[in-house]
Every structure is written in structure tokens, then in C-alpha cells.
Amino acid sequence: MELMRFPLYLPGLKAAGNNGISVIAADIGGTKTNLGWFVSEDQKMILKDEATYPSKDYNSFSDIIKDFIKNYNLELPDAISIGVAGPVIDGKCITTNLPWSLDVTLLKNELRVNRVELINDLEATAYGLAEVNDGYLATIHKGNPNMHGNVAILAPGTGLGEAGLFWDGEALRPFATEGGHSEFSPRNKTEVEFYEYLNSIYGIVSWETVISGPGIFNIYRFLRDVKKHPEPAWLTQKFEEEGDPSAIISHTAMRELDPTCSLAMEMFVEFMAREATNLVLKLKATGGLLLGGGIPPKIYNLLNKDKFHQNFIVSDKMEHLLKDIPIYLILNSKTALMGAAYYGAFGK
């Protein structure tokens, strides 16, 4: 099958002076921070060194950068380019799932680097589409894409990221949203009970509360604690010994070892499809839907079943539009890191 290409707006891509640029790229998530040392060569970003750090073990992003430079004996780069989970406004961001604040001006001074770029992590994911190659994307639904249409990205992981790429007449321009924090909407009696359960815990029930790693456990414990689905002793022990209940639930469901875990993931996939529908319709993303983040590649077999697409096309009047939307799964876990590198070298 011919590779899907995404013509991105990267104005510096063909500038002669942008060859040989060194960039430290960062993908900051609530769980881990990925760093990479890249050098631009022939309009490509070449990864030279990389490392992953547990985000919550550090007091600040600067501390991670300093460790990376020291441990790999690196020179100061031409630029540092950061994709971060959180709203970026005027070069500043208070991270959503970490007790950090990022400020481009302060980072320049502290790290002694002339150029620091700060963008949302989903925006970075979008820029990472510049590097699409074999094995990068899996097709969930072929559809009938509009090659000059907008594109949507939905990415559940520690949180829920949402972004878009709008067609400007010549190229796709990535932009970030905070749509994951819009309010969840139940559709039937059981879901109303689920909403009320989450409302008693969180107050505002956002889509991120449902479609994320913690969201998987929220669905499961609703089924267990409110709907009284049984939990076998071996699973209770697994929760106690291994931690990360969301990973245990999804893994157990994929292996069909427990009906409650299977039902929880079935509900998760349905909720994910519905919010994908919301995002695609709001952006009129006739160019396609991309599923990213840490969770979708791990549950590929669940997403590739008919139920995801059947739920995705449910609409009052737009089923005909939704049926034509191609749906792709981003398989490359370094997409956001690569996108931050491309933006750092060629984005301006």
C-alpha cells in the first residue's frame, strides 16, 4: 500500500543555512521525558543520541537537560526544541500532569542556548509526520481521504491530547488544542451512572478522565465497585504486586483472561471512538484521523475490530462524511520527539 504523506508547513526546510543544525529535542510527558540529540542533514533530522528520564524524579526540565548533556558529553546545541503536555502561551507552559513550569526566556538564560522552542506535545506529534516511512502508520480504516483536507490527532496516554492540522492551500499547519479537558457526555443509563460515579470523585468529568491510562482504571473500578462485577483473587493480587492497574487491565483484556477487564476495554474503545468523532466533526478533518499517544499501539487489536469504526461513524446527520474519513494508528513511539526536532530546525 502506498504510504500516506502529510505535506507539512516547515518554512526552513529548504534553507541552505539550516543544514548541520544541532537540536536537543524533548518530548515531556507526565510519566517520562524523552530526549534526543539530532543533527539536520539534507532536509532530514538524524538522531545521534537519545535517553529517557522518569519525569517525576526531577524538580525541573532544566535538570534533565543538564544530566543529558553531561552523561553523553555533548556540546551546547544550536537549539533546544520542546514538546510538552500542556497549554503553551507566549513561550510559557505550566505542565498539566507535572509540577513544572517552563519559560523560554528563563530556559535560554539557564541553559545558555540561543534558541529555545516550546510547543504542545501533540503539535510536536503533528510535525513528526514529516518522517513517515514504512512501519510508521497502520491503517484502521482506508476511507476516501480529501488530500487537501484538515487532519485530526487524538492521543490517549497519561492524559488525553488532541490537535489538528489545517490545510492552508499549500501545506498542513499543526495547531494544539486542550479538547481533552472538555466535558464528557454520557449517552445511556449505564453511562449516566458512570458519570455520576466520576462526578462524585472529580467534580468536573473531562474526556481525559475517561480516555487515558487513569481513565481505563476509572472504567474498571466503576464496573467492579458500582456495577458489582467480580474481581478474581489472582487479579487483586496482580494489582497489589505490580501497580499500574491500567496496563494490567488492558493486557488482561487483550488476552481475554477476565470478563470485567474485557468489558472495561470495550467501553474505553467506544468512548475513544466517540470523542474521535467529536474532534473530526469540529475540525472537519476530511484529510484523516490519526490515533497517537502511548495507549493505542498497545491495544491495536481492539482498535482494528469493527466496533471502533462502527462507533466512530455514529452521527445524527454526518455518517456519510465520517465513513470517508481514513483512520491511521501512529506506531512510532518517537513521533513527538522527531516532530520537536523538525520544528526546532525547520519550523521558522
mmCIF file of C-alpha atoms in Angstrom:
data_model
loop_
_atom_site.group_PDB
_atom_site.id
_atom_site.type_symbol
_atom_site.label_atom_id
_atom_site.label_comp_id
_atom_site.label_asym_id
_atom_site.label_seq_id
_atom_site.Cartn_x
_atom_site.Cartn_y
_atom_site.Cartn_z
ATOM 1 C CA MET A 1 0.000 0.000 0.000
ATOM 2 C CA GLU A 2 1.261 3.483 -0.891
ATOM 3 C CA LEU A 3 2.440 5.474 2.118
ATOM 4 C CA MET A 4 0.207 8.308 3.294
ATOM 5 C CA ARG A 5 2.094 11.609 3.040
ATOM 6 C CA PHE A 6 1.428 14.752 5.045
ATOM 7 C CA PRO A 7 2.797 17.934 3.385
ATOM 8 C CA LEU A 8 3.707 19.960 6.477
ATOM 9 C CA TYR A 9 4.388 23.678 6.740
ATOM 10 C CA LEU A 10 8.128 23.783 7.525
ATOM 11 C CA PRO A 11 9.383 27.071 6.027
ATOM 12 C CA GLY A 12 13.032 26.475 6.916
ATOM 13 C CA LEU A 13 13.234 23.029 5.337
ATOM 14 C CA LYS A 14 14.955 24.114 2.117
ATOM 15 C CA ALA A 15 17.078 26.942 3.519
ATOM 16 C CA ALA A 16 20.776 26.236 2.891
ATOM 17 C CA GLY A 17 21.765 27.648 6.273
ATOM 18 C CA ASN A 18 19.683 25.040 8.067
ATOM 19 C CA ASN A 19 21.973 22.126 7.194
ATOM 20 C CA GLY A 20 24.098 20.828 10.061
ATOM 21 C CA ILE A 21 21.954 22.342 12.820
ATOM 22 C CA SER A 22 22.199 20.543 16.169
ATOM 23 C CA VAL A 23 18.988 20.265 18.182
ATOM 24 C CA ILE A 24 18.221 18.722 21.542
ATOM 25 C CA ALA A 25 14.590 17.683 21.168
ATOM 26 C CA ALA A 26 12.381 16.847 24.139
ATOM 27 C CA ASP A 27 9.055 15.095 24.492
ATOM 28 C CA ILE A 28 7.801 15.840 28.009
ATOM 29 C CA GLY A 29 5.019 13.616 29.299
ATOM 30 C CA GLY A 30 3.501 13.111 32.707
ATOM 31 C CA THR A 31 5.327 9.788 33.136
ATOM 32 C CA LYS A 32 8.570 10.146 31.204
ATOM 33 C CA THR A 33 10.646 12.682 29.315
ATOM 34 C CA ASN A 34 12.349 11.558 26.118
ATOM 35 C CA LEU A 35 15.392 13.487 24.895
ATOM 36 C CA GLY A 36 17.257 13.210 21.622
ATOM 37 C CA TRP A 37 20.340 14.837 20.083
ATOM 38 C CA PHE A 38 19.616 15.482 16.398
ATOM 39 C CA VAL A 39 21.577 16.971 13.519
ATOM 40 C CA SER A 40 19.959 18.217 10.307
ATOM 41 C CA GLU A 41 21.262 16.600 7.120
ATOM 42 C CA ASP A 42 19.726 17.018 3.644
ATOM 43 C CA GLN A 43 16.340 18.186 4.975
ATOM 44 C CA LYS A 44 16.178 15.288 7.444
ATOM 45 C CA MET A 45 16.722 15.130 11.187
ATOM 46 C CA ILE A 46 19.234 12.432 12.119
ATOM 47 C CA LEU A 47 19.048 11.043 15.659
ATOM 48 C CA LYS A 48 22.536 10.694 17.163
ATOM 49 C CA ASP A 49 21.869 10.067 20.886
ATOM 50 C CA GLU A 50 18.752 9.574 22.978
ATOM 51 C CA ALA A 51 17.704 8.915 26.569
ATOM 52 C CA THR A 52 14.535 8.548 28.625
ATOM 53 C CA TYR A 53 14.094 10.011 32.108
ATOM 54 C CA PRO A 54 11.310 9.488 34.702
ATOM 55 C CA SER A 55 9.756 12.959 34.757
ATOM 56 C CA LYS A 56 8.660 12.926 38.385
ATOM 57 C CA ASP A 57 12.187 12.151 39.609
ATOM 58 C CA TYR A 58 13.301 15.654 38.613
ATOM 59 C CA ASN A 59 12.430 19.050 40.035
ATOM 60 C CA SER A 60 12.633 20.768 36.670
ATOM 61 C CA PHE A 61 13.138 20.212 32.968
ATOM 62 C CA SER A 62 16.473 22.047 33.121
ATOM 63 C CA ASP A 63 17.839 19.390 35.474
ATOM 64 C CA ILE A 64 17.082 16.682 32.905
ATOM 65 C CA ILE A 65 18.741 18.626 30.078
ATOM 66 C CA LYS A 66 21.857 19.177 32.193
ATOM 67 C CA ASP A 67 22.043 15.456 33.009
ATOM 68 C CA PHE A 68 21.643 14.554 29.337
ATOM 69 C CA ILE A 69 24.408 16.907 28.180
ATOM 70 C CA LYS A 70 26.743 15.731 30.946
ATOM 71 C CA ASN A 71 26.073 11.997 30.605
ATOM 72 C CA TYR A 72 26.549 11.988 26.828
ATOM 73 C CA ASN A 73 29.408 14.504 26.841
ATOM 74 C CA LEU A 74 27.525 16.796 24.447
ATOM 75 C CA GLU A 75 28.252 20.346 23.391
ATOM 76 C CA LEU A 76 25.582 23.000 23.762
ATOM 77 C CA PRO A 77 23.220 22.639 20.776
ATOM 78 C CA ASP A 78 22.173 25.307 18.298
ATOM 79 C CA ALA A 79 18.625 24.923 19.606
ATOM 80 C CA ILE A 80 16.508 23.141 22.180
ATOM 81 C CA SER A 81 13.015 22.249 20.979
ATOM 82 C CA ILE A 82 10.436 21.013 23.464
ATOM 83 C CA GLY A 83 7.086 19.312 23.042
ATOM 84 C CA VAL A 84 5.183 19.426 26.326
ATOM 85 C CA ALA A 85 1.841 18.109 27.555
ATOM 86 C CA GLY A 86 0.076 21.335 28.446
ATOM 87 C CA PRO A 87 -1.086 24.665 27.013
ATOM 88 C CA VAL A 88 1.755 26.788 25.613
ATOM 89 C CA ILE A 89 1.032 30.519 25.666
ATOM 90 C CA ASP A 90 3.605 33.197 24.793
ATOM 91 C CA GLY A 91 6.513 30.813 25.257
ATOM 92 C CA LYS A 92 5.362 29.618 28.670
ATOM 93 C CA CYS A 93 3.673 26.480 29.955
ATOM 94 C CA ILE A 94 2.568 25.141 33.309
ATOM 95 C CA THR A 95 2.573 21.411 32.683
ATOM 96 C CA THR A 96 -0.724 19.573 33.053
ATOM 97 C CA ASN A 97 0.423 16.416 34.857
ATOM 98 C CA LEU A 98 3.730 17.584 36.378
ATOM 99 C CA PRO A 99 4.636 20.266 38.963
ATOM 100 C CA TRP A 100 6.815 22.094 36.435
ATOM 101 C CA SER A 101 6.638 25.463 34.730
ATOM 102 C CA LEU A 102 8.520 26.155 31.503
ATOM 103 C CA ASP A 103 9.542 29.579 30.237
ATOM 104 C CA VAL A 104 11.508 30.001 27.007
ATOM 105 C CA THR A 105 13.322 33.137 28.218
ATOM 106 C CA LEU A 106 14.368 31.565 31.513
ATOM 107 C CA LEU A 107 15.481 28.356 29.800
ATOM 108 C CA LYS A 108 17.666 30.303 27.347
ATOM 109 C CA ASN A 109 19.420 32.044 30.212
ATOM 110 C CA GLU A 110 19.773 28.996 32.451
ATOM 111 C CA LEU A 111 20.950 26.599 29.744
ATOM 112 C CA ARG A 112 22.971 29.205 27.797
ATOM 113 C CA VAL A 113 21.356 28.310 24.471
ATOM 114 C CA ASN A 114 20.473 30.984 21.910
ATOM 115 C CA ARG A 115 17.241 29.421 20.726
ATOM 116 C CA VAL A 116 14.612 27.510 22.681
ATOM 117 C CA GLU A 117 11.310 26.489 21.076
ATOM 118 C CA LEU A 118 8.301 25.373 23.109
ATOM 119 C CA ILE A 119 5.244 23.725 21.556
ATOM 120 C CA ASN A 120 2.475 21.416 22.723
ATOM 121 C CA ASP A 121 3.337 17.705 22.584
ATOM 122 C CA LEU A 122 0.506 16.964 20.150
ATOM 123 C CA GLU A 123 1.719 19.782 17.930
ATOM 124 C CA ALA A 124 5.114 18.062 18.057
ATOM 125 C CA THR A 125 3.433 14.777 17.123
ATOM 126 C CA ALA A 126 1.941 16.502 14.091
ATOM 127 C CA TYR A 127 5.346 17.798 12.982
ATOM 128 C CA GLY A 128 6.682 14.270 13.410
ATOM 129 C CA LEU A 129 4.585 13.249 10.413
ATOM 130 C CA ALA A 130 7.376 14.757 8.304
ATOM 131 C CA GLU A 131 9.218 11.487 8.920
ATOM 132 C CA VAL A 132 6.553 8.979 7.806
ATOM 133 C CA ASN A 133 8.088 5.762 6.449
ATOM 134 C CA ASP A 134 7.372 2.025 6.308
ATOM 135 C CA GLY A 135 6.042 0.747 9.618
ATOM 136 C CA TYR A 136 5.223 4.241 10.859
ATOM 137 C CA LEU A 137 1.431 4.078 10.441
ATOM 138 C CA ALA A 138 -1.150 1.292 10.497
ATOM 139 C CA THR A 139 -4.438 1.759 8.668
ATOM 140 C CA ILE A 140 -7.555 1.192 10.773
ATOM 141 C CA HIS A 141 -9.926 2.358 8.027
ATOM 142 C CA LYS A 142 -8.879 3.232 4.478
ATOM 143 C CA GLY A 143 -11.720 5.664 3.817
ATOM 144 C CA ASN A 144 -11.659 8.169 0.979
ATOM 145 C CA PRO A 145 -9.346 10.967 2.123
ATOM 146 C CA ASN A 146 -9.508 14.546 0.917
ATOM 147 C CA MET A 147 -5.844 15.248 0.186
ATOM 148 C CA HIS A 148 -6.461 18.950 0.837
ATOM 149 C CA GLY A 149 -8.495 18.424 3.998
ATOM 150 C CA ASN A 150 -7.772 19.111 7.643
ATOM 151 C CA VAL A 151 -6.372 16.312 9.818
ATOM 152 C CA ALA A 152 -7.194 15.444 13.463
ATOM 153 C CA ILE A 153 -4.991 13.760 16.081
ATOM 154 C CA LEU A 154 -6.359 12.025 19.195
ATOM 155 C CA ALA A 155 -3.730 10.706 21.609
ATOM 156 C CA PRO A 156 -4.604 8.996 24.911
ATOM 157 C CA GLY A 157 -1.755 8.219 27.289
ATOM 158 C CA THR A 158 -1.134 9.556 30.793
ATOM 159 C CA GLY A 159 -3.590 12.256 29.726
ATOM 160 C CA LEU A 160 -5.592 12.912 26.560
ATOM 161 C CA GLY A 161 -4.039 15.019 23.825
ATOM 162 C CA GLU A 162 -5.983 16.485 20.918
ATOM 163 C CA ALA A 163 -4.656 18.510 17.999
ATOM 164 C CA GLY A 164 -5.276 19.343 14.377
ATOM 165 C CA LEU A 165 -3.551 20.236 11.141
ATOM 166 C CA PHE A 166 -5.349 22.740 8.914
ATOM 167 C CA TRP A 167 -4.847 22.935 5.158
ATOM 168 C CA ASP A 168 -3.789 26.483 4.208
ATOM 169 C CA GLY A 169 -3.975 25.926 0.468
ATOM 170 C CA GLU A 170 -0.408 24.677 0.164
ATOM 171 C CA ALA A 171 0.503 22.744 3.309
ATOM 172 C CA LEU A 172 -0.772 21.391 6.614
ATOM 173 C CA ARG A 173 -0.190 23.630 9.626
ATOM 174 C CA PRO A 174 -0.274 21.902 13.032
ATOM 175 C CA PHE A 175 -2.070 23.518 15.944
ATOM 176 C CA ALA A 176 -2.707 22.443 19.518
ATOM 177 C CA THR A 177 -5.973 22.247 21.429
ATOM 178 C CA GLU A 178 -6.941 21.406 25.002
ATOM 179 C CA GLY A 179 -10.001 19.462 23.890
ATOM 180 C CA GLY A 180 -9.185 16.581 26.216
ATOM 181 C CA HIS A 181 -10.351 18.779 29.078
ATOM 182 C CA SER A 182 -13.804 19.389 27.598
ATOM 183 C CA GLU A 183 -16.609 17.680 29.481
ATOM 184 C CA PHE A 184 -17.534 14.032 28.986
ATOM 185 C CA SER A 185 -21.099 13.341 27.862
ATOM 186 C CA PRO A 186 -22.930 10.101 28.743
ATOM 187 C CA ARG A 187 -25.240 8.511 26.180
ATOM 188 C CA ASN A 188 -27.279 5.894 28.096
ATOM 189 C CA LYS A 189 -28.403 4.926 31.603
ATOM 190 C CA THR A 190 -25.241 2.977 32.479
ATOM 191 C CA GLU A 191 -23.073 5.851 31.308
ATOM 192 C CA VAL A 192 -25.106 8.298 33.395
ATOM 193 C CA GLU A 193 -24.294 6.105 36.412
ATOM 194 C CA PHE A 194 -20.644 6.145 35.331
ATOM 195 C CA TYR A 195 -20.715 9.930 35.007
ATOM 196 C CA GLU A 196 -22.284 10.313 38.464
ATOM 197 C CA TYR A 197 -19.644 7.990 39.936
ATOM 198 C CA LEU A 198 -16.807 10.040 38.435
ATOM 199 C CA ASN A 199 -18.527 13.300 39.344
ATOM 200 C CA SER A 200 -18.533 12.233 42.999
ATOM 201 C CA ILE A 201 -14.743 11.758 42.786
ATOM 202 C CA TYR A 202 -13.554 14.526 40.460
ATOM 203 C CA GLY A 203 -16.326 17.094 40.193
ATOM 204 C CA ILE A 204 -15.810 18.040 36.550
ATOM 205 C CA VAL A 205 -15.651 14.892 34.414
ATOM 206 C CA SER A 206 -13.497 15.597 31.363
ATOM 207 C CA TRP A 207 -12.868 13.287 28.428
ATOM 208 C CA GLU A 208 -9.342 12.878 29.817
ATOM 209 C CA THR A 209 -10.884 11.376 32.970
ATOM 210 C CA VAL A 210 -12.264 8.601 30.750
ATOM 211 C CA ILE A 211 -9.883 8.256 27.789
ATOM 212 C CA SER A 212 -6.423 7.929 29.332
ATOM 213 C CA GLY A 213 -4.396 5.491 31.398
ATOM 214 C CA PRO A 214 -6.153 6.575 34.610
ATOM 215 C CA GLY A 215 -9.413 6.518 32.625
ATOM 216 C CA ILE A 216 -9.076 2.786 31.987
ATOM 217 C CA PHE A 217 -8.896 2.186 35.728
ATOM 218 C CA ASN A 218 -11.830 4.576 36.291
ATOM 219 C CA ILE A 219 -13.980 2.470 33.966
ATOM 220 C CA TYR A 220 -12.847 -0.781 35.568
ATOM 221 C CA ARG A 221 -13.460 0.305 39.160
ATOM 222 C CA PHE A 222 -16.907 1.609 38.200
ATOM 223 C CA LEU A 223 -17.757 -1.847 36.879
ATOM 224 C CA ARG A 224 -16.265 -3.502 39.964
ATOM 225 C CA ASP A 225 -17.440 -1.155 42.722
ATOM 226 C CA VAL A 226 -20.745 0.205 41.378
ATOM 227 C CA LYS A 227 -21.987 -2.469 38.978
ATOM 228 C CA LYS A 228 -20.592 -5.226 41.257
ATOM 229 C CA HIS A 229 -18.694 -7.163 38.621
ATOM 230 C CA PRO A 230 -16.492 -9.758 40.355
ATOM 231 C CA GLU A 231 -12.731 -9.396 40.612
ATOM 232 C CA PRO A 232 -10.843 -12.719 40.787
ATOM 233 C CA ALA A 233 -8.283 -13.145 43.564
ATOM 234 C CA TRP A 234 -5.385 -13.512 41.106
ATOM 235 C CA LEU A 235 -6.225 -10.124 39.585
ATOM 236 C CA THR A 236 -6.464 -8.444 43.001
ATOM 237 C CA GLN A 237 -3.031 -9.848 43.812
ATOM 238 C CA LYS A 238 -1.681 -8.611 40.477
ATOM 239 C CA PHE A 239 -2.926 -5.075 41.207
ATOM 240 C CA GLU A 240 -1.271 -5.159 44.629
ATOM 241 C CA GLU A 241 2.062 -6.540 43.449
ATOM 242 C CA GLU A 242 2.621 -4.861 40.083
ATOM 243 C CA GLY A 243 0.910 -1.476 40.288
ATOM 244 C CA ASP A 244 -0.134 0.376 37.094
ATOM 245 C CA PRO A 245 -3.679 -1.046 37.072
ATOM 246 C CA SER A 246 -4.465 0.383 33.630
ATOM 247 C CA ALA A 247 -1.688 -1.636 31.983
ATOM 248 C CA ILE A 248 -2.814 -4.765 33.844
ATOM 249 C CA ILE A 249 -6.443 -4.253 32.767
ATOM 250 C CA SER A 250 -5.618 -3.685 29.095
ATOM 251 C CA HIS A 251 -3.147 -6.589 28.985
ATOM 252 C CA THR A 252 -5.651 -8.907 30.685
ATOM 253 C CA ALA A 253 -8.380 -7.852 28.248
ATOM 254 C CA MET A 254 -6.140 -8.404 25.225
ATOM 255 C CA ARG A 255 -5.550 -11.978 26.415
ATOM 256 C CA GLU A 256 -9.267 -12.437 27.265
ATOM 257 C CA LEU A 257 -8.467 -13.616 30.791
ATOM 258 C CA ASP A 258 -11.168 -11.692 32.682
ATOM 259 C CA PRO A 259 -14.624 -10.540 31.503
ATOM 260 C CA THR A 260 -14.635 -7.346 33.588
ATOM 261 C CA CYS A 261 -11.318 -6.219 32.115
ATOM 262 C CA SER A 262 -12.639 -7.069 28.650
ATOM 263 C CA LEU A 263 -15.800 -5.030 29.235
ATOM 264 C CA ALA A 264 -13.772 -2.114 30.612
ATOM 265 C CA MET A 265 -11.640 -2.022 27.471
ATOM 266 C CA GLU A 266 -14.705 -2.406 25.271
ATOM 267 C CA MET A 267 -16.161 0.704 26.916
ATOM 268 C CA PHE A 268 -12.813 2.501 26.622
ATOM 269 C CA VAL A 269 -12.654 1.821 22.876
ATOM 270 C CA GLU A 270 -16.240 3.038 22.426
ATOM 271 C CA PHE A 271 -15.556 6.252 24.356
ATOM 272 C CA MET A 272 -12.386 6.775 22.343
ATOM 273 C CA ALA A 273 -14.308 6.373 19.078
ATOM 274 C CA ARG A 274 -16.962 8.851 20.192
ATOM 275 C CA GLU A 275 -14.501 11.558 21.169
ATOM 276 C CA ALA A 276 -12.655 10.943 17.904
ATOM 277 C CA THR A 277 -15.960 11.621 16.139
ATOM 278 C CA ASN A 278 -16.405 14.854 18.096
ATOM 279 C CA LEU A 279 -12.902 16.016 17.182
ATOM 280 C CA VAL A 280 -13.179 15.119 13.497
ATOM 281 C CA LEU A 281 -16.533 16.876 13.127
ATOM 282 C CA LYS A 282 -15.382 20.027 14.931
ATOM 283 C CA LEU A 283 -12.243 20.283 12.770
ATOM 284 C CA LYS A 284 -13.954 18.970 9.618
ATOM 285 C CA ALA A 285 -10.946 16.687 9.352
ATOM 286 C CA THR A 286 -11.683 15.176 5.948
ATOM 287 C CA GLY A 287 -7.958 14.535 5.484
ATOM 288 C CA GLY A 288 -7.941 11.882 8.174
ATOM 289 C CA LEU A 289 -7.832 10.921 11.837
ATOM 290 C CA LEU A 290 -4.569 9.884 13.487
ATOM 291 C CA LEU A 291 -4.568 7.916 16.741
ATOM 292 C CA GLY A 292 -1.415 8.553 18.759
ATOM 293 C CA GLY A 293 -0.229 8.507 22.360
ATOM 294 C CA GLY A 294 1.013 5.623 24.448
ATOM 295 C CA ILE A 295 -2.162 3.529 24.619
ATOM 296 C CA PRO A 296 -3.426 2.939 21.032
ATOM 297 C CA PRO A 297 -0.398 0.956 19.758
ATOM 298 C CA LYS A 298 -0.740 -1.368 22.756
ATOM 299 C CA ILE A 299 -4.415 -2.095 22.011
ATOM 300 C CA TYR A 300 -4.130 -2.227 18.229
ATOM 301 C CA ASN A 301 -6.087 -5.492 18.020
ATOM 302 C CA LEU A 302 -9.025 -3.893 19.834
ATOM 303 C CA LEU A 303 -8.992 -0.780 17.642
ATOM 304 C CA ASN A 304 -8.734 -2.840 14.470
ATOM 305 C CA LYS A 305 -12.010 -4.612 15.169
ATOM 306 C CA ASP A 306 -15.274 -3.402 13.626
ATOM 307 C CA LYS A 307 -16.604 -1.935 16.871
ATOM 308 C CA PHE A 308 -14.282 1.090 16.906
ATOM 309 C CA HIS A 309 -15.268 2.150 13.402
ATOM 310 C CA GLN A 310 -18.945 1.339 13.949
ATOM 311 C CA ASN A 311 -18.980 3.698 16.933
ATOM 312 C CA PHE A 312 -16.909 6.319 15.099
ATOM 313 C CA ILE A 313 -19.447 6.764 12.276
ATOM 314 C CA VAL A 314 -22.484 7.186 14.557
ATOM 315 C CA SER A 315 -23.897 10.669 13.966
ATOM 316 C CA ASP A 316 -27.227 12.432 13.641
ATOM 317 C CA LYS A 317 -26.600 13.721 10.095
ATOM 318 C CA MET A 318 -22.895 13.261 9.263
ATOM 319 C CA GLU A 319 -22.497 9.487 8.887
ATOM 320 C CA HIS A 320 -21.760 9.916 5.158
ATOM 321 C CA LEU A 321 -18.856 12.262 5.957
ATOM 322 C CA LEU A 322 -17.487 10.063 8.737
ATOM 323 C CA LYS A 323 -17.487 6.925 6.568
ATOM 324 C CA ASP A 324 -14.996 8.600 4.222
ATOM 325 C CA ILE A 325 -12.540 9.596 6.964
ATOM 326 C CA PRO A 326 -9.346 7.498 6.848
ATOM 327 C CA ILE A 327 -8.133 6.406 10.277
ATOM 328 C CA TYR A 328 -4.468 5.727 10.979
ATOM 329 C CA LEU A 329 -2.659 4.457 14.050
ATOM 330 C CA ILE A 330 0.740 6.024 14.781
ATOM 331 C CA LEU A 331 3.071 3.138 15.614
ATOM 332 C CA ASN A 332 6.330 5.060 16.049
ATOM 333 C CA SER A 333 6.765 5.973 19.724
ATOM 334 C CA LYS A 334 9.313 8.670 18.785
ATOM 335 C CA THR A 335 6.914 10.725 16.651
ATOM 336 C CA ALA A 336 6.625 13.637 19.090
ATOM 337 C CA LEU A 337 10.379 13.639 19.722
ATOM 338 C CA MET A 338 11.087 13.645 15.992
ATOM 339 C CA GLY A 339 8.496 16.376 15.464
ATOM 340 C CA ALA A 340 10.081 18.597 18.099
ATOM 341 C CA ALA A 341 13.410 18.151 16.300
ATOM 342 C CA TYR A 342 11.930 19.076 12.917
ATOM 343 C CA TYR A 343 10.252 22.128 14.387
ATOM 344 C CA GLY A 344 13.456 23.188 16.133
ATOM 345 C CA ALA A 345 15.453 23.044 12.899
ATOM 346 C CA PHE A 346 12.932 23.951 10.202
ATOM 347 C CA GLY A 347 9.808 25.364 11.864
ATOM 348 C CA LYS A 348 10.626 29.046 11.359
#
